Amino acid sequence: MLRRLLCCVVSVGLLGVTACSDDNGGSSDKTLTADAGDGASSDASSNDGSSSDSSFSDTGVDTVSDTTSDTAPDTGPDPSGDCDPGYSSDGAGGCTPDPVSDPATRTRQEVCTRWTGYAPQAATLWAQEPTDECDWGELHPEAQGDAIRRLDLFRWLVGLDPVTTKPNYIEVTQACATTLAAEGAGLTHNIPSDYACYTQEAATGASSSNIAYGVRNPAATVDLYIGDRGVNSLGHRRWCLNPTMAATGFGQRGSYSCMYSFDRSQASSVDHVFYPSAGFFPRSALLGAWSAGSRSFNFGSSPEVTITNVSDSSIVQVNNVQKLRNGYAIDTISWEVPNAEADVEYEVTIANGSNTLSYRTTLVDCP
């Protein structure tokens, strides 16, 4: 089986330092290889300098200029006017995302139609194939579009606005993936200047991205990042589901992938990010631990999570409630629900002393 690894960056102050953990959460001087169920391993970028299961970058703010214009996600040609669920024709042969609705108000059919309607469109990975190991090449717009649509699908499920691509984000992530693949030394956010294909663009991309090893197209990395199995911080998921992310870019070379994570240019009004979301949520989209992020609620150091079966008021087993380390997008806690069932409405209550935050969710099996 091809081993899959993940690595996500941490945004800190002005000093770059690397601190990774091994599969058991212990200290290690090697690239993080936290087991992600199917062999994925990862390393997430944070806004502080504490060490945990991540590599730390030296960026407290975006390291790539936001001066270039955003580009709408390329969802492929649309000569017939047919678009994926959740997208509408732009009248010029393409598709644009529909406005995002409150997850709590969606019907089961609406959620399942959107979830099952995703289909990759890229016939080829490359628009321009690399000429040598250090040449970045150029990914096909449809390959970028597949990854953007997959990311937007998870963002839609939790009630977040879609993201776009930026040419300079694509450039630095493609440089990142190229340099890591050429060196073949594993995942790192701090690319040494003596790497054979080192460039400043590659260093910038690595220090500002979720990075992964073991899959051969950028869309496939999104599920790894969202699941984040075995990654204590859930850093990849938190960057992917950051309310203030407005743009990203994906790079791919061989089995190495990079996804730009530090964009914060979205003027989002979303306060809470629940995974699974309020309302109906596809059980097959629940790829790892449950989590709740908030831009306003104070989780405290020892939050409590209570889940109730709404139909009979019974208490549902909840395990491993954790206040996750700060610095990865928004403050987040996580927990596990080992016996969650489909078609049962659950009320989730998060408490920090007398302060509570509640929502209701129903897992569904989409046909």
PDB file of C-alpha atoms in Angstrom, residues 1-230:
ATOM      1  CA  MET A   1       0.000   0.000   0.000  1.00  0.00           C
ATOM      2  CA  LEU A   2       1.286   3.445  -0.854  1.00  0.00           C
ATOM      3  CA  ARG A   3       1.951   5.305   2.369  1.00  0.00           C
ATOM      4  CA  ARG A   4       0.260   8.692   2.536  1.00  0.00           C
ATOM      5  CA  LEU A   5       1.660  11.524   4.606  1.00  0.00           C
ATOM      6  CA  LEU A   6       0.367  14.957   5.500  1.00  0.00           C
ATOM      7  CA  CYS A   7       2.112  18.025   6.786  1.00  0.00           C
ATOM      8  CA  CYS A   8       0.583  21.400   7.590  1.00  0.00           C
ATOM      9  CA  VAL A   9       2.309  24.611   8.502  1.00  0.00           C
ATOM     10  CA  VAL A  10       2.161  26.736  11.591  1.00  0.00           C
ATOM     11  CA  SER A  11       2.117  30.512  11.370  1.00  0.00           C
ATOM     12  CA  VAL A  12       4.392  31.963  14.025  1.00  0.00           C
ATOM     13  CA  GLY A  13       6.387  35.101  14.580  1.00  0.00           C
ATOM     14  CA  LEU A  14       9.662  35.915  12.895  1.00  0.00           C
ATOM     15  CA  LEU A  15      11.673  32.886  13.910  1.00  0.00           C
ATOM     16  CA  GLY A  16      11.383  29.660  11.956  1.00  0.00           C
ATOM     17  CA  VAL A  17      11.556  26.442  13.969  1.00  0.00           C
ATOM     18  CA  THR A  18      10.489  22.876  13.254  1.00  0.00           C
ATOM     19  CA  ALA A  19       8.956  20.610  15.879  1.00  0.00           C
ATOM     20  CA  CYS A  20       7.209  17.437  14.748  1.00  0.00           C
ATOM     21  CA  SER A  21       5.731  14.468  16.534  1.00  0.00           C
ATOM     22  CA  ASP A  22       5.841  10.767  15.834  1.00  0.00           C
ATOM     23  CA  ASP A  23       2.897   8.412  15.430  1.00  0.00           C
ATOM     24  CA  ASN A  24       2.442   8.215  19.176  1.00  0.00           C
ATOM     25  CA  GLY A  25       2.514  11.966  19.695  1.00  0.00           C
ATOM     26  CA  GLY A  26       6.051  11.953  21.043  1.00  0.00           C
ATOM     27  CA  SER A  27       8.805  14.388  20.163  1.00  0.00           C
ATOM     28  CA  SER A  28      10.754  13.630  17.018  1.00  0.00           C
ATOM     29  CA  ASP A  29      13.282  15.301  14.791  1.00  0.00           C
ATOM     30  CA  LYS A  30      11.689  13.737  11.730  1.00  0.00           C
ATOM     31  CA  THR A  31       8.807  14.845   9.548  1.00  0.00           C
ATOM     32  CA  LEU A  32       5.518  14.164  11.284  1.00  0.00           C
ATOM     33  CA  THR A  33       4.062  10.777  10.458  1.00  0.00           C
ATOM     34  CA  ALA A  34       0.945  10.773  12.595  1.00  0.00           C
ATOM     35  CA  ASP A  35      -1.126   7.816  11.462  1.00  0.00           C
ATOM     36  CA  ALA A  36      -4.211   8.963   9.627  1.00  0.00           C
ATOM     37  CA  GLY A  37      -6.033   5.684   9.526  1.00  0.00           C
ATOM     38  CA  ASP A  38      -4.998   4.883   5.981  1.00  0.00           C
ATOM     39  CA  GLY A  39      -1.381   5.807   6.521  1.00  0.00           C
ATOM     40  CA  ALA A  40      -1.696   9.558   6.136  1.00  0.00           C
ATOM     41  CA  SER A  41       0.577  11.697   8.190  1.00  0.00           C
ATOM     42  CA  SER A  42       0.553  15.410   8.638  1.00  0.00           C
ATOM     43  CA  ASP A  43       1.986  18.535  10.102  1.00  0.00           C
ATOM     44  CA  ALA A  44      -0.186  21.634  10.478  1.00  0.00           C
ATOM     45  CA  SER A  45       0.576  25.309  10.410  1.00  0.00           C
ATOM     46  CA  SER A  46      -0.307  27.380  13.450  1.00  0.00           C
ATOM     47  CA  ASN A  47      -0.252  31.014  14.479  1.00  0.00           C
ATOM     48  CA  ASP A  48       1.806  30.450  17.604  1.00  0.00           C
ATOM     49  CA  GLY A  49       5.209  28.986  18.324  1.00  0.00           C
ATOM     50  CA  SER A  50       4.314  26.082  20.593  1.00  0.00           C
ATOM     51  CA  SER A  51       5.461  22.665  19.511  1.00  0.00           C
ATOM     52  CA  SER A  52       3.131  19.765  18.848  1.00  0.00           C
ATOM     53  CA  ASP A  53       2.272  17.727  15.779  1.00  0.00           C
ATOM     54  CA  SER A  54       3.357  20.317  13.283  1.00  0.00           C
ATOM     55  CA  SER A  55       6.131  22.019  11.423  1.00  0.00           C
ATOM     56  CA  PHE A  56       6.438  25.710  12.162  1.00  0.00           C
ATOM     57  CA  SER A  57       6.860  28.362   9.546  1.00  0.00           C
ATOM     58  CA  ASP A  58       8.177  31.865  10.036  1.00  0.00           C
ATOM     59  CA  THR A  59       5.036  33.556   8.755  1.00  0.00           C
ATOM     60  CA  GLY A  60       2.606  35.389  10.986  1.00  0.00           C
ATOM     61  CA  VAL A  61       0.890  36.959   7.994  1.00  0.00           C
ATOM     62  CA  ASP A  62       0.441  35.941   4.394  1.00  0.00           C
ATOM     63  CA  THR A  63       3.829  35.529   2.758  1.00  0.00           C
ATOM     64  CA  VAL A  64       2.402  35.876  -0.725  1.00  0.00           C
ATOM     65  CA  SER A  65       1.132  39.252  -1.814  1.00  0.00           C
ATOM     66  CA  ASP A  66      -2.645  39.596  -2.111  1.00  0.00           C
ATOM     67  CA  THR A  67      -2.323  42.118  -4.924  1.00  0.00           C
ATOM     68  CA  THR A  68      -3.123  39.735  -7.743  1.00  0.00           C
ATOM     69  CA  SER A  69      -6.754  39.319  -8.638  1.00  0.00           C
ATOM     70  CA  ASP A  70      -8.747  36.301  -7.547  1.00  0.00           C
ATOM     71  CA  THR A  71      -9.742  33.811 -10.187  1.00  0.00           C
ATOM     72  CA  ALA A  72     -13.103  32.054 -10.069  1.00  0.00           C
ATOM     73  CA  PRO A  73     -12.757  28.287  -9.568  1.00  0.00           C
ATOM     74  CA  ASP A  74     -12.509  26.582 -12.920  1.00  0.00           C
ATOM     75  CA  THR A  75     -15.282  24.004 -12.866  1.00  0.00           C
ATOM     76  CA  GLY A  76     -14.682  22.991 -16.438  1.00  0.00           C
ATOM     77  CA  PRO A  77     -16.334  23.887 -19.708  1.00  0.00           C
ATOM     78  CA  ASP A  78     -20.103  23.974 -19.629  1.00  0.00           C
ATOM     79  CA  PRO A  79     -21.245  24.055 -23.252  1.00  0.00           C
ATOM     80  CA  SER A  80     -24.642  22.572 -22.403  1.00  0.00           C
ATOM     81  CA  GLY A  81     -25.305  24.812 -19.430  1.00  0.00           C
ATOM     82  CA  ASP A  82     -25.200  21.816 -17.041  1.00  0.00           C
ATOM     83  CA  CYS A  83     -23.295  22.415 -13.802  1.00  0.00           C
ATOM     84  CA  ASP A  84     -22.641  20.405 -10.653  1.00  0.00           C
ATOM     85  CA  PRO A  85     -25.238  20.712  -7.879  1.00  0.00           C
ATOM     86  CA  GLY A  86     -24.561  23.983  -6.061  1.00  0.00           C
ATOM     87  CA  TYR A  87     -23.145  25.684  -9.148  1.00  0.00           C
ATOM     88  CA  SER A  88     -24.911  27.720 -11.826  1.00  0.00           C
ATOM     89  CA  SER A  89     -23.993  28.620 -15.381  1.00  0.00           C
ATOM     90  CA  ASP A  90     -22.145  31.899 -15.713  1.00  0.00           C
ATOM     91  CA  GLY A  91     -23.562  32.351 -19.206  1.00  0.00           C
ATOM     92  CA  ALA A  92     -20.142  32.053 -20.789  1.00  0.00           C
ATOM     93  CA  GLY A  93     -19.664  28.303 -20.781  1.00  0.00           C
ATOM     94  CA  GLY A  94     -18.499  28.005 -17.172  1.00  0.00           C
ATOM     95  CA  CYS A  95     -20.009  27.472 -13.733  1.00  0.00           C
ATOM     96  CA  THR A  96     -19.970  29.636 -10.601  1.00  0.00           C
ATOM     97  CA  PRO A  97     -20.854  28.667  -6.994  1.00  0.00           C
ATOM     98  CA  ASP A  98     -24.329  29.447  -5.690  1.00  0.00           C
ATOM     99  CA  PRO A  99     -24.741  31.537  -2.521  1.00  0.00           C
ATOM    100  CA  VAL A 100     -24.217  29.541   0.666  1.00  0.00           C
ATOM    101  CA  SER A 101     -27.257  28.791   2.825  1.00  0.00           C
ATOM    102  CA  ASP A 102     -27.498  28.083   6.563  1.00  0.00           C
ATOM    103  CA  PRO A 103     -26.807  24.333   6.981  1.00  0.00           C
ATOM    104  CA  ALA A 104     -29.567  24.072   9.608  1.00  0.00           C
ATOM    105  CA  THR A 105     -32.197  25.046   7.024  1.00  0.00           C
ATOM    106  CA  ARG A 106     -31.258  22.549   4.298  1.00  0.00           C
ATOM    107  CA  THR A 107     -33.301  19.498   3.371  1.00  0.00           C
ATOM    108  CA  ARG A 108     -31.914  15.988   3.318  1.00  0.00           C
ATOM    109  CA  GLN A 109     -32.361  15.870  -0.456  1.00  0.00           C
ATOM    110  CA  GLU A 110     -30.525  19.166  -0.927  1.00  0.00           C
ATOM    111  CA  VAL A 111     -27.563  17.961   1.132  1.00  0.00           C
ATOM    112  CA  CYS A 112     -27.360  14.529  -0.486  1.00  0.00           C
ATOM    113  CA  THR A 113     -27.747  15.896  -4.004  1.00  0.00           C
ATOM    114  CA  ARG A 114     -24.853  18.274  -3.417  1.00  0.00           C
ATOM    115  CA  TRP A 115     -22.660  15.666  -1.736  1.00  0.00           C
ATOM    116  CA  THR A 116     -23.133  12.920  -4.313  1.00  0.00           C
ATOM    117  CA  GLY A 117     -23.040  15.289  -7.280  1.00  0.00           C
ATOM    118  CA  TYR A 118     -19.288  15.897  -7.157  1.00  0.00           C
ATOM    119  CA  ALA A 119     -17.399  14.296 -10.030  1.00  0.00           C
ATOM    120  CA  PRO A 120     -13.799  15.013 -11.105  1.00  0.00           C
ATOM    121  CA  GLN A 121     -13.559  16.640 -14.532  1.00  0.00           C
ATOM    122  CA  ALA A 122      -9.853  16.736 -15.252  1.00  0.00           C
ATOM    123  CA  ALA A 123      -8.873  14.450 -18.127  1.00  0.00           C
ATOM    124  CA  THR A 124      -5.205  15.215 -17.588  1.00  0.00           C
ATOM    125  CA  LEU A 125      -3.096  16.584 -14.769  1.00  0.00           C
ATOM    126  CA  TRP A 126      -0.931  18.838 -16.914  1.00  0.00           C
ATOM    127  CA  ALA A 127      -1.526  21.859 -19.070  1.00  0.00           C
ATOM    128  CA  GLN A 128       2.232  22.002 -19.572  1.00  0.00           C
ATOM    129  CA  GLU A 129       4.328  19.040 -18.486  1.00  0.00           C
ATOM    130  CA  PRO A 130       7.665  19.737 -16.763  1.00  0.00           C
ATOM    131  CA  THR A 131      10.757  19.405 -18.921  1.00  0.00           C
ATOM    132  CA  ASP A 132      13.011  18.287 -16.053  1.00  0.00           C
ATOM    133  CA  GLU A 133      12.833  17.609 -12.317  1.00  0.00           C
ATOM    134  CA  CYS A 134      13.224  21.284 -11.376  1.00  0.00           C
ATOM    135  CA  ASP A 135      10.820  22.655 -13.971  1.00  0.00           C
ATOM    136  CA  TRP A 136       7.502  23.434 -12.267  1.00  0.00           C
ATOM    137  CA  GLY A 137       5.349  22.728 -15.274  1.00  0.00           C
ATOM    138  CA  GLU A 138       1.742  23.913 -15.119  1.00  0.00           C
ATOM    139  CA  LEU A 139      -1.243  21.993 -13.784  1.00  0.00           C
ATOM    140  CA  HIS A 140      -4.289  21.874 -15.988  1.00  0.00           C
ATOM    141  CA  PRO A 141      -6.988  24.361 -14.900  1.00  0.00           C
ATOM    142  CA  GLU A 142      -9.437  21.477 -14.603  1.00  0.00           C
ATOM    143  CA  ALA A 143      -7.129  19.748 -12.106  1.00  0.00           C
ATOM    144  CA  GLN A 144      -7.112  22.943 -10.039  1.00  0.00           C
ATOM    145  CA  GLY A 145     -10.872  23.151 -10.524  1.00  0.00           C
ATOM    146  CA  ASP A 146     -11.447  19.611  -9.264  1.00  0.00           C
ATOM    147  CA  ALA A 147      -9.531  20.394  -6.076  1.00  0.00           C
ATOM    148  CA  ILE A 148     -11.297  23.714  -5.565  1.00  0.00           C
ATOM    149  CA  ARG A 149     -14.715  22.138  -6.054  1.00  0.00           C
ATOM    150  CA  ARG A 150     -13.872  19.359  -3.589  1.00  0.00           C
ATOM    151  CA  LEU A 151     -12.722  21.906  -1.027  1.00  0.00           C
ATOM    152  CA  ASP A 152     -15.784  24.069  -1.684  1.00  0.00           C
ATOM    153  CA  LEU A 153     -18.009  21.036  -1.185  1.00  0.00           C
ATOM    154  CA  PHE A 154     -16.772  20.517   2.368  1.00  0.00           C
ATOM    155  CA  ARG A 155     -16.931  24.254   3.008  1.00  0.00           C
ATOM    156  CA  TRP A 156     -20.532  24.314   1.742  1.00  0.00           C
ATOM    157  CA  LEU A 157     -21.476  21.435   4.039  1.00  0.00           C
ATOM    158  CA  VAL A 158     -20.416  23.447   7.092  1.00  0.00           C
ATOM    159  CA  GLY A 159     -21.862  26.737   5.811  1.00  0.00           C
ATOM    160  CA  LEU A 160     -18.758  28.520   4.544  1.00  0.00           C
ATOM    161  CA  ASP A 161     -18.313  30.606   1.415  1.00  0.00           C
ATOM    162  CA  PRO A 162     -16.448  29.063  -1.523  1.00  0.00           C
ATOM    163  CA  VAL A 163     -12.857  29.911  -2.296  1.00  0.00           C
ATOM    164  CA  THR A 164     -11.143  30.928  -5.510  1.00  0.00           C
ATOM    165  CA  THR A 165      -7.646  30.434  -6.861  1.00  0.00           C
ATOM    166  CA  LYS A 166      -4.883  33.024  -7.104  1.00  0.00           C
ATOM    167  CA  PRO A 167      -2.127  32.754  -9.698  1.00  0.00           C
ATOM    168  CA  ASN A 168       0.625  33.458  -7.180  1.00  0.00           C
ATOM    169  CA  TYR A 169      -0.738  30.876  -4.739  1.00  0.00           C
ATOM    170  CA  ILE A 170      -0.712  28.317  -7.547  1.00  0.00           C
ATOM    171  CA  GLU A 171       2.846  29.335  -8.441  1.00  0.00           C
ATOM    172  CA  VAL A 172       4.320  28.893  -4.955  1.00  0.00           C
ATOM    173  CA  THR A 173       2.489  25.624  -4.267  1.00  0.00           C
ATOM    174  CA  GLN A 174       3.608  24.156  -7.585  1.00  0.00           C
ATOM    175  CA  ALA A 175       7.164  25.198  -6.757  1.00  0.00           C
ATOM    176  CA  CYS A 176       6.743  23.610  -3.319  1.00  0.00           C
ATOM    177  CA  ALA A 177       5.568  20.264  -4.710  1.00  0.00           C
ATOM    178  CA  THR A 178       8.263  20.260  -7.406  1.00  0.00           C
ATOM    179  CA  THR A 179      11.125  20.868  -4.985  1.00  0.00           C
ATOM    180  CA  LEU A 180       9.908  18.324  -2.433  1.00  0.00           C
ATOM    181  CA  ALA A 181       9.441  15.697  -5.152  1.00  0.00           C
ATOM    182  CA  ALA A 182      12.861  16.346  -6.692  1.00  0.00           C
ATOM    183  CA  GLU A 183      14.585  15.972  -3.328  1.00  0.00           C
ATOM    184  CA  GLY A 184      12.517  12.949  -2.252  1.00  0.00           C
ATOM    185  CA  ALA A 185      13.441  13.500   1.384  1.00  0.00           C
ATOM    186  CA  GLY A 186       9.926  13.614   2.814  1.00  0.00           C
ATOM    187  CA  LEU A 187       7.749  16.472   3.986  1.00  0.00           C
ATOM    188  CA  THR A 188       9.057  19.695   5.432  1.00  0.00           C
ATOM    189  CA  HIS A 189       7.796  23.258   5.733  1.00  0.00           C
ATOM    190  CA  ASN A 190      11.328  24.605   5.940  1.00  0.00           C
ATOM    191  CA  ILE A 191      12.984  23.740   2.633  1.00  0.00           C
ATOM    192  CA  PRO A 192      16.777  23.993   2.984  1.00  0.00           C
ATOM    193  CA  SER A 193      18.568  26.214   0.503  1.00  0.00           C
ATOM    194  CA  ASP A 194      20.829  23.318  -0.472  1.00  0.00           C
ATOM    195  CA  TYR A 195      17.952  21.321  -1.972  1.00  0.00           C
ATOM    196  CA  ALA A 196      18.735  20.695  -5.630  1.00  0.00           C
ATOM    197  CA  CYS A 197      15.650  22.494  -6.917  1.00  0.00           C
ATOM    198  CA  TYR A 198      15.450  25.145  -4.199  1.00  0.00           C
ATOM    199  CA  THR A 199      13.776  28.443  -5.100  1.00  0.00           C
ATOM    200  CA  GLN A 200      12.372  31.204  -2.947  1.00  0.00           C
ATOM    201  CA  GLU A 201       8.941  30.397  -4.355  1.00  0.00           C
ATOM    202  CA  ALA A 202       9.265  26.805  -3.160  1.00  0.00           C
ATOM    203  CA  ALA A 203      10.324  27.920   0.310  1.00  0.00           C
ATOM    204  CA  THR A 204       7.402  30.331   0.497  1.00  0.00           C
ATOM    205  CA  GLY A 205       4.966  27.670  -0.652  1.00  0.00           C
ATOM    206  CA  ALA A 206       6.180  25.063   1.818  1.00  0.00           C
ATOM    207  CA  SER A 207       6.051  27.458   4.768  1.00  0.00           C
ATOM    208  CA  SER A 208       2.501  28.559   3.926  1.00  0.00           C
ATOM    209  CA  SER A 209       0.779  25.339   2.937  1.00  0.00           C
ATOM    210  CA  ASN A 210      -0.794  22.085   3.938  1.00  0.00           C
ATOM    211  CA  ILE A 211       1.428  19.485   2.306  1.00  0.00           C
ATOM    212  CA  ALA A 212       0.822  15.806   1.616  1.00  0.00           C
ATOM    213  CA  TYR A 213       2.511  12.749   0.188  1.00  0.00           C
ATOM    214  CA  GLY A 214       0.970   9.648  -1.306  1.00  0.00           C
ATOM    215  CA  VAL A 215      -1.734  10.783  -3.710  1.00  0.00           C
ATOM    216  CA  ARG A 216      -1.293  11.846  -7.320  1.00  0.00           C
ATOM    217  CA  ASN A 217      -3.874  14.551  -7.848  1.00  0.00           C
ATOM    218  CA  PRO A 218      -4.649  17.624  -5.743  1.00  0.00           C
ATOM    219  CA  ALA A 219      -8.365  16.911  -5.337  1.00  0.00           C
ATOM    220  CA  ALA A 220      -7.566  13.673  -3.504  1.00  0.00           C
ATOM    221  CA  THR A 221      -5.620  15.559  -0.843  1.00  0.00           C
ATOM    222  CA  VAL A 222      -8.690  17.495   0.307  1.00  0.00           C
ATOM    223  CA  ASP A 223     -10.281  14.436   1.939  1.00  0.00           C
ATOM    224  CA  LEU A 224      -6.992  13.689   3.712  1.00  0.00           C
ATOM    225  CA  TYR A 225      -6.826  17.228   5.073  1.00  0.00           C
ATOM    226  CA  ILE A 226     -10.458  17.208   6.214  1.00  0.00           C
ATOM    227  CA  GLY A 227     -10.204  13.805   7.892  1.00  0.00           C
ATOM    228  CA  ASP A 228      -6.913  14.626   9.625  1.00  0.00           C
ATOM    229  CA  ARG A 229      -6.969  11.253  11.343  1.00  0.00           C
ATOM    230  CA  GLY A 230      -4.205  10.908  13.900  1.00  0.00           C
TER     231      GLY A 230
END
